[in-house]
Amino acid sequence: MTSVQLAQASNAAVYASMLTLTLAMIFFAASFASGRRRSTATADLPARIAEGAGGTAVITRPPAVADAPLEPGRRSANIGMSLTWLSFFTLLVGVVLRGVWAGRVPWGNMYEFSITAALGVLGVFLVMSVKRDLRWLGLFVVTPTLLWLGLAVTVLYTEAAQLVPALKSYWLVIHVSAAIICFGAFTLAAATAGLSLVRAGVERRQGTTDVRGWTSRMPTSERLQVLTNRVVAFSFPLWTFAVVAGAIWAENAWGRYWGWDPKETWAFITWVVFAAYLHARSTAGWRGNRASWIALAGWVAFLINYFGVNIFVNSLHSYSGM
Amino acid sequence: MTTRLEEPAAGLPEEKPLPPLGSVGLLRWMWRQLTSMRTALILLFLLALASVPGSILPQRGTNPIRVDEWLAQNPASGPLLDRLGFFDVYASPWFAAVYLLLFISLIGCVLPRIAQHWRAVRLPPPPAPRRLSRLPHSREFASPREPQDVVGAAEQYLRSHRWRVRTGQADDGTPWVAAEKGHARETGNLVFHVSLLFVLAAVAIGGLLGWKGNVIVREGTGFSNTLTQYDAWGGGRFVDPDSLAPFSFTLDRFQVDFERADAQRGAPRLFEADVTFRDTPAGDPVATTIEVNEPLDVDGAKIFLVGHGYAPHVVVRDSAGEVVFDDTVVFLPQDGNFTSTGVIKVPDADPSLGFNGLFLPTASRDQIGAGVSTFPAPDDPEVLLAAFRGDMGLDSGVPQSVYTLDTSQMVKVGLESIRPGETWTLPNDSGSIEFVGLDRWASFQIAHDPGKELALLAAGAAIAGLMLSLFVRRRRVWVKALPGEAGGTLVQIAALARTEATDLTADVSAIADELGAPAAVEERSAE
Ligand code: HEM
């Protein structure tokens, strides 16, 4: 393929993945709008409970682990998941072609970062969904990812070019790939944290964890908090590693491993906020809604680092290409 | 939900006793407050918050010129913010207060936990509870084997899978095995927190024993590592600036290349400094290159390439045609296209001559006719000069920057732009200046940080500890072998997680399979 064809193919793949993602969103939304309420561990199993002696439900798998299946709109949710997989692979093709076109890792400017970050979000979501039923979460992952990609192809689009010399380092590959996976995971954590806040509000107002209404299609606020914690517990060490890799790279490029450059500062703030989140999860009185707010704050710090520092602040790290 | 044994139940407010009277009691109370989880949490918030202003306001450490600009533009709030340390946030007393309190809290929190953990690790697992079926993960099945056999097999299996095992007998003679796993979780947590202390120590070592200097070197000139040769130098309190390593180098050639395609036109593509290096004045010369991301390692110090620019070569002659100045002059880039400013001082002319210069590698004019460069490479170089004659104030004793010209005692002679090879004959018989050609200069940062290896080591330990702490699950299992109704043995297996929302089904099933449980037995969950 010629260079121009490669570029066109990459762009076409990105647009195709956006189209698939739009369809996925519609199917996920349909699954939310249709059908009956989500069954929680015991509420929808009157028959089986009756079988169990003395009120002890005897079932083959502990419900704490298997998120109770999403009964309503199951078909369309399944289609949504398949479309999300399809979109992921299409986007992967787009990112890889972009890298082939540029002759380097596709992380040279904000457009490339953004499409790779979208890939990170979808990837982390899909990997997590392999082991547990996350169809209820699909709508809340796919919609922001679509908006994000829309922003990338319209506002952030940049022609491919080579890297500035400071970005030419294999630490770039290590540092950035870790950061992109973290971005995916932190975004998911923010989604589940946000949903847990919404759901907790509904639970409080209705006075029960067995709620009615649209939030009934997601797990209880407590399950959502546990899920948030899992995701942060996965990404926090990785983020620590990403920051350390960045420090090693900075030491190589600028002669100091830490210099309180705005980008470094916000990476540190993000790190401290998520450390605070993990602490909050072990502190009486903080493990519920307050911890969820902290997880959201950590994600906002990450976004500030990405948009604010790249575009508005005069930093050694300003490479937006805009 | 699994239960957490030691933690207060979720959502319960912590008890808040009033501070006791009496100074010892008060001190102890304050210490307990400082080392509580809640204080740690609040201090972490404060640390995040205190870091923010330093990313918004310019900082002296990284950008002193922007700080001065900011102060000039904000005469009202500037000085107050300055006095409060907002332009040097990360060295300010209030920032230090937050992290020092946090680390004191950390020590006060971690030391007792180390002692406690040390004891806990050596304690055997607790005996089997009376009714295993009450535990969150349990399973029961009949086995034809003898109770002692079953327990023995369980013990062997658990030991070989690195559980800490204890055996015993209940009052009624029922043999049991108790096993525990996952102390590494707390170990990892402690390693993580202690490593943070070492990171802080490494930063402190770097601050006290490290040094860092910047120097601009023109092509064809040299640098030797003594304090006087640096343009800027900063060292820690315990550094002796008179005994720096005696290396030196000359910059033979500096190569750059810029993007010419439309996308990101003008972005740098290559920087490379060819140098000849000597580790002592009498040492053998070694030719090498220094590139971005590829510093030169010498005697524990590293030489980094951090910037570059142009150094026009000019020759100045007096009215008699005698050469009074013949050298390259460093011009500092002002924008991405290397529109550069510089000053030429010729004290040997009589009277002294001085020039304010603007150098344009690719010359053009903006709408109001001012000179700007439109591309960073020297495609069409031009230098714009404003000539002055008179006293430059060099003898006043006040040290002067080589980049500014004090024209208060001087008379303006004229204004001209010249290209390489051209000579401008100054009016009023003041002599002439010739723009001979172009050299480049490179700026280097030379840094020595004796704390950085420790920092890396501590960071690595922190990550390892963190992963143990977050991924290891602390859990206990018990196996009991009761006499069965029909002569065989009733085997009971149960597990208890000590970390939140942990699924131990796999552990229970693995042991059950090992002990020959029938495949299709239902599992009981006390959820
Ligand atoms: C420099 C400041 C600190 C940072 C960055 C930090 C970070 C963390 C992180 C990320 C965790 C979760 C991972 C793990 O369990 O190892 C954690 C857990 C913990 N931290 Fe800290 N910490 C700091 C200071 C403190 C202080 C001052 C205390 C004592 C009050 C403390 C007590 C704890 C405890 C008890 C846990 C375990 C919680 C659990 O059981 O899950 N930490 N810390």
Tab-separated table of N, CA and C and ligand atoms in Angstrom, chain A residues 236 271 275 278-279 282, chain B residues 4 7 35-37 40 44 102-103 105-106 109 113 189 192-193 196 466 469-470, ligand 1:
chain	number	residue	atom	x	y	z
A	236	PHE	N	-3.883	0.651	39.841
A	236	PHE	CA	-3.000	1.497	40.649
A	236	PHE	C	-1.528	1.058	40.582
A	271	TRP	N	-1.974	9.945	41.049
A	271	TRP	CA	-1.491	8.826	41.874
A	271	TRP	C	-1.930	8.995	43.325
A	275	ALA	N	-4.379	6.679	45.552
A	275	ALA	CA	-3.901	6.132	46.828
A	275	ALA	C	-4.901	6.478	47.924
A	278	LEU	N	-7.804	4.108	47.720
A	278	LEU	CA	-7.558	2.792	48.326
A	278	LEU	C	-7.572	2.898	49.848
A	279	HIS	N	-7.040	4.002	50.368
A	279	HIS	CA	-7.119	4.207	51.813
A	279	HIS	C	-8.556	4.324	52.271
A	282	SER	N	-10.476	1.426	53.107
A	282	SER	CA	-10.171	0.748	54.372
A	282	SER	C	-10.436	1.632	55.577
B	4	ARG	N	-15.005	-9.362	57.214
B	4	ARG	CA	-13.661	-8.899	57.548
B	4	ARG	C	-13.561	-8.988	59.055
B	7	GLU	N	-11.856	-5.520	60.921
B	7	GLU	CA	-12.262	-4.153	60.621
B	7	GLU	C	-13.640	-3.879	61.191
B	35	THR	N	-1.700	9.331	63.681
B	35	THR	CA	-1.391	8.073	63.005
B	35	THR	C	-2.647	7.285	62.648
B	36	SER	N	-3.785	7.947	62.649
B	36	SER	CA	-5.000	7.213	62.283
B	36	SER	C	-5.182	7.202	60.769
B	37	MET	N	-5.941	6.237	60.296
B	37	MET	CA	-6.197	6.128	58.862
B	37	MET	C	-6.869	7.388	58.332
B	40	ALA	N	-4.350	10.049	57.751
B	40	ALA	CA	-3.562	9.729	56.552
B	40	ALA	C	-4.335	10.112	55.304
B	44	LEU	N	-3.301	12.901	52.579
B	44	LEU	CA	-3.140	12.577	51.155
B	44	LEU	C	-3.903	13.588	50.295
B	102	LEU	N	2.715	13.723	56.722
B	102	LEU	CA	2.256	12.458	56.154
B	102	LEU	C	3.262	11.345	56.440
B	103	PHE	N	4.542	11.675	56.310
B	103	PHE	CA	5.529	10.628	56.531
B	103	PHE	C	5.722	10.308	58.010
B	105	SER	N	3.237	10.422	60.083
B	105	SER	CA	2.064	9.575	60.286
B	105	SER	C	2.343	8.165	59.766
B	106	LEU	N	3.013	8.110	58.633
B	106	LEU	CA	3.333	6.815	58.025
B	106	LEU	C	4.218	5.979	58.956
B	109	CYS	N	2.393	4.795	61.897
B	109	CYS	CA	1.388	3.797	61.554
B	109	CYS	C	2.049	2.464	61.244
B	113	ARG	N	2.567	-1.703	63.111
B	113	ARG	CA	2.030	-2.787	62.278
B	113	ARG	C	3.099	-3.809	61.945
B	189	ASN	N	2.084	-4.881	51.894
B	189	ASN	CA	1.612	-3.556	52.294
B	189	ASN	C	2.690	-2.811	53.079
B	192	PHE	N	5.553	-1.826	50.854
B	192	PHE	CA	5.163	-0.659	50.057
B	192	PHE	C	5.337	0.633	50.855
B	193	HIS	N	4.756	0.671	52.045
B	193	HIS	CA	4.811	1.916	52.820
B	193	HIS	C	6.243	2.266	53.228
B	196	LEU	N	8.172	3.779	50.416
B	196	LEU	CA	7.896	5.201	50.193
B	196	LEU	C	8.851	6.056	51.018
B	466	LEU	N	3.260	-3.384	46.537
B	466	LEU	CA	1.890	-3.000	46.199
B	466	LEU	C	1.148	-4.151	45.540
B	469	SER	N	0.308	-6.714	48.011
B	469	SER	CA	-0.721	-6.215	48.904
B	469	SER	C	-2.092	-6.198	48.260
B	470	LEU	N	-2.136	-5.974	46.949
B	470	LEU	CA	-3.440	-5.849	46.307
B	470	LEU	C	-3.923	-7.163	45.697
C	1	HEM	C1	2.849	8.559	51.719
C	1	HEM	C2	1.624	8.333	52.027
C	1	HEM	C3	0.852	7.065	51.777
C	1	HEM	C4	0.552	6.481	50.587
C	1	HEM	C5	0.925	6.962	49.197
C	1	HEM	C6	-0.198	5.294	50.877
C	1	HEM	C7	-0.725	4.441	49.927
C	1	HEM	C8	-1.442	3.317	50.203
C	1	HEM	C9	-2.008	2.455	49.235
C	1	HEM	C10	-1.897	2.667	47.731
C	1	HEM	C11	-2.635	1.456	49.863
C	1	HEM	C12	-3.419	0.318	49.228
C	1	HEM	C13	-2.535	-0.770	48.815
C	1	HEM	C14	-2.108	-1.608	49.940
C	1	HEM	O1	-2.977	-2.173	50.629
C	1	HEM	O2	-0.878	-1.737	50.112
C	1	HEM	C15	-2.461	1.661	51.255
C	1	HEM	C16	-2.946	0.819	52.228
C	1	HEM	C17	-2.843	1.081	53.573
C	1	HEM	N1	-2.254	2.176	54.151
C	1	HEM	FE1	-1.272	3.636	53.216
C	1	HEM	N2	-0.333	5.160	52.223
C	1	HEM	C18	0.293	6.236	52.812
C	1	HEM	C19	0.352	6.516	54.142
C	1	HEM	C20	-0.239	5.745	55.135
C	1	HEM	C21	-0.327	6.121	56.490
C	1	HEM	C22	0.196	7.415	57.079
C	1	HEM	C23	-0.985	5.129	57.137
C	1	HEM	C24	-1.358	5.042	58.595
C	1	HEM	C25	-2.269	5.779	59.124
C	1	HEM	C26	-1.304	4.118	56.168
C	1	HEM	C27	-1.966	2.947	56.434
C	1	HEM	C28	-2.400	2.056	55.500
C	1	HEM	C29	-3.093	0.832	55.797
C	1	HEM	C30	-3.479	0.324	57.185
C	1	HEM	C31	-3.371	0.224	54.590
C	1	HEM	C32	-4.053	-1.126	54.360
C	1	HEM	C33	-5.464	-0.979	54.079
C	1	HEM	C34	-6.086	-2.302	53.797
C	1	HEM	O3	-6.109	-3.139	54.688
C	1	HEM	O4	-6.556	-2.458	52.673
C	1	HEM	N3	-0.850	4.537	54.960
C	1	HEM	N4	-1.731	2.813	51.440
